[in-house]
Amino acid sequence: MNDLLENIYQFSIAVLLLCSVISVRLLKNLKRERKLSYFEYTMYLIIRIAVLLWLASFLLIHYGA
């Protein structure tokens, strides 16, 4: 049971990261066409920072530092 929950957790993280990357790409393309609204720009920054923080923490946890 614990392995199943761990697999579901890992899958959900992968899906969230994929959605985050797609959202950043869409906002980046939208940024080229027009100026982003305050909400869109804030979302763009928060998603990018969150992905970078997740990546840094993942590397530190799995590969130690």
PDB file of N, CA and C in Angstrom:
ATOM      1  N   MET A   1       0.818  -1.201   0.000  1.00  0.00           N
ATOM      2  CA  MET A   1       0.000   0.000   0.000  1.00  0.00           C
ATOM      3  C   MET A   1       0.860   1.263   0.000  1.00  0.00           C
ATOM      4  N   ASN A   2       1.934   1.222   0.780  1.00  0.00           N
ATOM      5  CA  ASN A   2       2.817   2.380   0.865  1.00  0.00           C
ATOM      6  C   ASN A   2       3.495   2.652  -0.480  1.00  0.00           C
ATOM      7  N   ASP A   3       3.866   1.582  -1.204  1.00  0.00           N
ATOM      8  CA  ASP A   3       4.477   1.746  -2.523  1.00  0.00           C
ATOM      9  C   ASP A   3       3.501   2.375  -3.509  1.00  0.00           C
ATOM     10  N   LEU A   4       2.251   1.979  -3.431  1.00  0.00           N
ATOM     11  CA  LEU A   4       1.233   2.550  -4.311  1.00  0.00           C
ATOM     12  C   LEU A   4       1.077   4.038  -4.055  1.00  0.00           C
ATOM     13  N   LEU A   5       1.019   4.423  -2.797  1.00  0.00           N
ATOM     14  CA  LEU A   5       0.899   5.840  -2.465  1.00  0.00           C
ATOM     15  C   LEU A   5       2.128   6.620  -2.919  1.00  0.00           C
ATOM     16  N   GLU A   6       3.291   6.049  -2.782  1.00  0.00           N
ATOM     17  CA  GLU A   6       4.516   6.706  -3.240  1.00  0.00           C
ATOM     18  C   GLU A   6       4.507   6.885  -4.759  1.00  0.00           C
ATOM     19  N   ASN A   7       4.024   5.877  -5.475  1.00  0.00           N
ATOM     20  CA  ASN A   7       3.929   5.982  -6.932  1.00  0.00           C
ATOM     21  C   ASN A   7       2.922   7.051  -7.349  1.00  0.00           C
ATOM     22  N   ILE A   8       1.793   7.110  -6.668  1.00  0.00           N
ATOM     23  CA  ILE A   8       0.787   8.134  -6.963  1.00  0.00           C
ATOM     24  C   ILE A   8       1.362   9.521  -6.688  1.00  0.00           C
ATOM     25  N   TYR A   9       2.099   9.649  -5.593  1.00  0.00           N
ATOM     26  CA  TYR A   9       2.724  10.924  -5.239  1.00  0.00           C
ATOM     27  C   TYR A   9       3.726  11.358  -6.317  1.00  0.00           C
ATOM     28  N   GLN A  10       4.567  10.444  -6.750  1.00  0.00           N
ATOM     29  CA  GLN A  10       5.556  10.752  -7.786  1.00  0.00           C
ATOM     30  C   GLN A  10       4.870  11.124  -9.109  1.00  0.00           C
ATOM     31  N   PHE A  11       3.822  10.409  -9.446  1.00  0.00           N
ATOM     32  CA  PHE A  11       3.085  10.708 -10.673  1.00  0.00           C
ATOM     33  C   PHE A  11       2.434  12.083 -10.603  1.00  0.00           C
ATOM     34  N   SER A  12       1.856  12.415  -9.457  1.00  0.00           N
ATOM     35  CA  SER A  12       1.210  13.724  -9.323  1.00  0.00           C
ATOM     36  C   SER A  12       2.228  14.855  -9.428  1.00  0.00           C
ATOM     37  N   ILE A  13       3.419  14.667  -8.890  1.00  0.00           N
ATOM     38  CA  ILE A  13       4.464  15.680  -9.024  1.00  0.00           C
ATOM     39  C   ILE A  13       4.850  15.841 -10.492  1.00  0.00           C
ATOM     40  N   ALA A  14       4.979  14.742 -11.203  1.00  0.00           N
ATOM     41  CA  ALA A  14       5.326  14.803 -12.622  1.00  0.00           C
ATOM     42  C   ALA A  14       4.262  15.548 -13.420  1.00  0.00           C
ATOM     43  N   VAL A  15       2.995  15.280 -13.129  1.00  0.00           N
ATOM     44  CA  VAL A  15       1.899  15.957 -13.832  1.00  0.00           C
ATOM     45  C   VAL A  15       1.894  17.452 -13.499  1.00  0.00           C
ATOM     46  N   LEU A  16       2.087  17.789 -12.235  1.00  0.00           N
ATOM     47  CA  LEU A  16       2.130  19.198 -11.844  1.00  0.00           C
ATOM     48  C   LEU A  16       3.294  19.934 -12.503  1.00  0.00           C
ATOM     49  N   LEU A  17       4.437  19.294 -12.574  1.00  0.00           N
ATOM     50  CA  LEU A  17       5.582  19.924 -13.238  1.00  0.00           C
ATOM     51  C   LEU A  17       5.335  20.109 -14.726  1.00  0.00           C
ATOM     52  N   LEU A  18       4.753  19.109 -15.353  1.00  0.00           N
ATOM     53  CA  LEU A  18       4.436  19.219 -16.773  1.00  0.00           C
ATOM     54  C   LEU A  18       3.455  20.360 -17.024  1.00  0.00           C
ATOM     55  N   CYS A  19       2.421  20.448 -16.214  1.00  0.00           N
ATOM     56  CA  CYS A  19       1.444  21.531 -16.356  1.00  0.00           C
ATOM     57  C   CYS A  19       2.087  22.895 -16.103  1.00  0.00           C
ATOM     58  N   SER A  20       2.997  22.947 -15.146  1.00  0.00           N
ATOM     59  CA  SER A  20       3.685  24.196 -14.849  1.00  0.00           C
ATOM     60  C   SER A  20       4.550  24.649 -16.022  1.00  0.00           C
ATOM     61  N   VAL A  21       5.277  23.712 -16.601  1.00  0.00           N
ATOM     62  CA  VAL A  21       6.131  24.053 -17.738  1.00  0.00           C
ATOM     63  C   VAL A  21       5.285  24.507 -18.925  1.00  0.00           C
ATOM     64  N   ILE A  22       4.186  23.834 -19.171  1.00  0.00           N
ATOM     65  CA  ILE A  22       3.298  24.226 -20.265  1.00  0.00           C
ATOM     66  C   ILE A  22       2.709  25.610 -20.005  1.00  0.00           C
ATOM     67  N   SER A  23       2.328  25.887 -18.767  1.00  0.00           N
ATOM     68  CA  SER A  23       1.770  27.200 -18.428  1.00  0.00           C
ATOM     69  C   SER A  23       2.794  28.301 -18.630  1.00  0.00           C
ATOM     70  N   VAL A  24       4.028  28.050 -18.240  1.00  0.00           N
ATOM     71  CA  VAL A  24       5.081  29.054 -18.427  1.00  0.00           C
ATOM     72  C   VAL A  24       5.322  29.300 -19.910  1.00  0.00           C
ATOM     73  N   ARG A  25       5.324  28.235 -20.706  1.00  0.00           N
ATOM     74  CA  ARG A  25       5.513  28.412 -22.155  1.00  0.00           C
ATOM     75  C   ARG A  25       4.370  29.206 -22.775  1.00  0.00           C
ATOM     76  N   LEU A  26       3.136  28.931 -22.352  1.00  0.00           N
ATOM     77  CA  LEU A  26       1.994  29.681 -22.885  1.00  0.00           C
ATOM     78  C   LEU A  26       2.080  31.152 -22.492  1.00  0.00           C
ATOM     79  N   LEU A  27       2.441  31.406 -21.242  1.00  0.00           N
ATOM     80  CA  LEU A  27       2.570  32.795 -20.803  1.00  0.00           C
ATOM     81  C   LEU A  27       3.730  33.499 -21.503  1.00  0.00           C
ATOM     82  N   LYS A  28       4.800  32.758 -21.773  1.00  0.00           N
ATOM     83  CA  LYS A  28       5.934  33.340 -22.482  1.00  0.00           C
ATOM     84  C   LYS A  28       5.527  33.730 -23.903  1.00  0.00           C
ATOM     85  N   ASN A  29       4.772  32.863 -24.571  1.00  0.00           N
ATOM     86  CA  ASN A  29       4.278  33.188 -25.909  1.00  0.00           C
ATOM     87  C   ASN A  29       3.312  34.358 -25.873  1.00  0.00           C
ATOM     88  N   LEU A  30       2.468  34.394 -24.872  1.00  0.00           N
ATOM     89  CA  LEU A  30       1.528  35.499 -24.725  1.00  0.00           C
ATOM     90  C   LEU A  30       2.258  36.806 -24.460  1.00  0.00           C
ATOM     91  N   LYS A  31       3.361  36.716 -23.732  1.00  0.00           N
ATOM     92  CA  LYS A  31       4.169  37.895 -23.407  1.00  0.00           C
ATOM     93  C   LYS A  31       4.775  38.502 -24.673  1.00  0.00           C
ATOM     94  N   ARG A  32       5.076  37.666 -25.654  1.00  0.00           N
ATOM     95  CA  ARG A  32       5.609  38.167 -26.926  1.00  0.00           C
ATOM     96  C   ARG A  32       4.555  38.934 -27.709  1.00  0.00           C
ATOM     97  N   GLU A  33       3.299  38.505 -27.599  1.00  0.00           N
ATOM     98  CA  GLU A  33       2.215  39.119 -28.356  1.00  0.00           C
ATOM     99  C   GLU A  33       1.738  40.427 -27.742  1.00  0.00           C
ATOM    100  N   ARG A  34       1.653  40.450 -26.414  1.00  0.00           N
ATOM    101  CA  ARG A  34       1.148  41.633 -25.722  1.00  0.00           C
ATOM    102  C   ARG A  34       1.710  41.669 -24.309  1.00  0.00           C
ATOM    103  N   LYS A  35       1.493  42.775 -23.665  1.00  0.00           N
ATOM    104  CA  LYS A  35       1.953  42.907 -22.289  1.00  0.00           C
ATOM    105  C   LYS A  35       1.052  42.063 -21.382  1.00  0.00           C
ATOM    106  N   LEU A  36       1.681  41.339 -20.447  1.00  0.00           N
ATOM    107  CA  LEU A  36       0.905  40.509 -19.527  1.00  0.00           C
ATOM    108  C   LEU A  36       0.220  41.379 -18.480  1.00  0.00           C
ATOM    109  N   SER A  37      -0.947  40.926 -18.038  1.00  0.00           N
ATOM    110  CA  SER A  37      -1.624  41.613 -16.948  1.00  0.00           C
ATOM    111  C   SER A  37      -0.852  41.354 -15.658  1.00  0.00           C
ATOM    112  N   TYR A  38      -1.195  42.077 -14.615  1.00  0.00           N
ATOM    113  CA  TYR A  38      -0.513  41.921 -13.332  1.00  0.00           C
ATOM    114  C   TYR A  38      -0.635  40.489 -12.833  1.00  0.00           C
ATOM    115  N   PHE A  39      -1.840  39.919 -12.922  1.00  0.00           N
ATOM    116  CA  PHE A  39      -2.072  38.539 -12.475  1.00  0.00           C
ATOM    117  C   PHE A  39      -1.265  37.549 -13.298  1.00  0.00           C
ATOM    118  N   GLU A  40      -1.261  37.714 -14.625  1.00  0.00           N
ATOM    119  CA  GLU A  40      -0.516  36.807 -15.489  1.00  0.00           C
ATOM    120  C   GLU A  40       0.987  36.880 -15.211  1.00  0.00           C
ATOM    121  N   TYR A  41       1.497  38.079 -15.035  1.00  0.00           N
ATOM    122  CA  TYR A  41       2.925  38.247 -14.759  1.00  0.00           C
ATOM    123  C   TYR A  41       3.293  37.649 -13.403  1.00  0.00           C
ATOM    124  N   THR A  42       2.437  37.852 -12.405  1.00  0.00           N
ATOM    125  CA  THR A  42       2.680  37.278 -11.083  1.00  0.00           C
ATOM    126  C   THR A  42       2.669  35.759 -11.154  1.00  0.00           C
ATOM    127  N   MET A  43       1.709  35.195 -11.858  1.00  0.00           N
ATOM    128  CA  MET A  43       1.628  33.753 -12.025  1.00  0.00           C
ATOM    129  C   MET A  43       2.867  33.226 -12.755  1.00  0.00           C
ATOM    130  N   TYR A  44       3.303  33.939 -13.777  1.00  0.00           N
ATOM    131  CA  TYR A  44       4.492  33.572 -14.542  1.00  0.00           C
ATOM    132  C   TYR A  44       5.716  33.491 -13.627  1.00  0.00           C
ATOM    133  N   LEU A  45       5.905  34.488 -12.795  1.00  0.00           N
ATOM    134  CA  LEU A  45       7.048  34.508 -11.881  1.00  0.00           C
ATOM    135  C   LEU A  45       6.952  33.427 -10.808  1.00  0.00           C
ATOM    136  N   ILE A  46       5.784  33.278 -10.206  1.00  0.00           N
ATOM    137  CA  ILE A  46       5.613  32.296  -9.135  1.00  0.00           C
ATOM    138  C   ILE A  46       5.844  30.873  -9.644  1.00  0.00           C
ATOM    139  N   ILE A  47       5.333  30.557 -10.818  1.00  0.00           N
ATOM    140  CA  ILE A  47       5.519  29.215 -11.370  1.00  0.00           C
ATOM    141  C   ILE A  47       6.992  28.955 -11.651  1.00  0.00           C
ATOM    142  N   ARG A  48       7.680  29.932 -12.242  1.00  0.00           N
ATOM    143  CA  ARG A  48       9.106  29.746 -12.548  1.00  0.00           C
ATOM    144  C   ARG A  48       9.920  29.560 -11.275  1.00  0.00           C
ATOM    145  N   ILE A  49       9.646  30.359 -10.262  1.00  0.00           N
ATOM    146  CA  ILE A  49      10.371  30.247  -8.999  1.00  0.00           C
ATOM    147  C   ILE A  49      10.075  28.909  -8.333  1.00  0.00           C
ATOM    148  N   ALA A  50       8.814  28.487  -8.348  1.00  0.00           N
ATOM    149  CA  ALA A  50       8.431  27.219  -7.720  1.00  0.00           C
ATOM    150  C   ALA A  50       9.121  26.034  -8.392  1.00  0.00           C
ATOM    151  N   VAL A  51       9.193  26.033  -9.708  1.00  0.00           N
ATOM    152  CA  VAL A  51       9.852  24.933 -10.416  1.00  0.00           C
ATOM    153  C   VAL A  51      11.345  24.915 -10.100  1.00  0.00           C
ATOM    154  N   LEU A  52      11.964  26.083 -10.071  1.00  0.00           N
ATOM    155  CA  LEU A  52      13.392  26.143  -9.738  1.00  0.00           C
ATOM    156  C   LEU A  52      13.655  25.691  -8.304  1.00  0.00           C
ATOM    157  N   LEU A  53      12.795  26.088  -7.376  1.00  0.00           N
ATOM    158  CA  LEU A  53      12.957  25.646  -5.986  1.00  0.00           C
ATOM    159  C   LEU A  53      12.757  24.138  -5.859  1.00  0.00           C
ATOM    160  N   TRP A  54      11.771  23.603  -6.571  1.00  0.00           N
ATOM    161  CA  TRP A  54      11.564  22.161  -6.531  1.00  0.00           C
ATOM    162  C   TRP A  54      12.778  21.428  -7.095  1.00  0.00           C
ATOM    163  N   LEU A  55      13.307  21.909  -8.215  1.00  0.00           N
ATOM    164  CA  LEU A  55      14.464  21.271  -8.820  1.00  0.00           C
ATOM    165  C   LEU A  55      15.670  21.310  -7.886  1.00  0.00           C
ATOM    166  N   ALA A  56      15.910  22.447  -7.257  1.00  0.00           N
ATOM    167  CA  ALA A  56      17.036  22.569  -6.328  1.00  0.00           C
ATOM    168  C   ALA A  56      16.861  21.626  -5.140  1.00  0.00           C
ATOM    169  N   SER A  57      15.672  21.585  -4.570  1.00  0.00           N
ATOM    170  CA  SER A  57      15.448  20.706  -3.427  1.00  0.00           C
ATOM    171  C   SER A  57      15.542  19.233  -3.828  1.00  0.00           C
ATOM    172  N   PHE A  58      15.053  18.890  -4.998  1.00  0.00           N
ATOM    173  CA  PHE A  58      15.149  17.513  -5.482  1.00  0.00           C
ATOM    174  C   PHE A  58      16.604  17.088  -5.623  1.00  0.00           C
ATOM    175  N   LEU A  59      17.415  17.957  -6.217  1.00  0.00           N
ATOM    176  CA  LEU A  59      18.827  17.625  -6.395  1.00  0.00           C
ATOM    177  C   LEU A  59      19.549  17.509  -5.064  1.00  0.00           C
ATOM    178  N   LEU A  60      19.236  18.392  -4.127  1.00  0.00           N
ATOM    179  CA  LEU A  60      19.878  18.339  -2.830  1.00  0.00           C
ATOM    180  C   LEU A  60      19.475  17.095  -2.037  1.00  0.00           C
ATOM    181  N   ILE A  61      18.213  16.723  -2.112  1.00  0.00           N
ATOM    182  CA  ILE A  61      17.732  15.546  -1.391  1.00  0.00           C
ATOM    183  C   ILE A  61      18.322  14.267  -1.979  1.00  0.00           C
ATOM    184  N   HIS A  62      18.323  14.146  -3.299  1.00  0.00           N
ATOM    185  CA  HIS A  62      18.737  12.895  -3.915  1.00  0.00           C
ATOM    186  C   HIS A  62      20.244  12.768  -4.122  1.00  0.00           C
ATOM    187  N   TYR A  63      20.930  13.883  -4.290  1.00  0.00           N
ATOM    188  CA  TYR A  63      22.360  13.817  -4.577  1.00  0.00           C
ATOM    189  C   TYR A  63      23.215  14.467  -3.515  1.00  0.00           C
ATOM    190  N   GLY A  64      22.578  14.974  -2.480  1.00  0.00           N
ATOM    191  CA  GLY A  64      23.273  15.533  -1.323  1.00  0.00           C
ATOM    192  C   GLY A  64      24.207  16.687  -1.668  1.00  0.00           C
ATOM    193  N   ALA A  65      24.379  17.501  -0.689  1.00  0.00           N
ATOM    194  CA  ALA A  65      25.305  18.626  -0.880  1.00  0.00           C
ATOM    195  C   ALA A  65      25.885  19.033   0.439  1.00  0.00           C
TER     196      ALA A  65
END
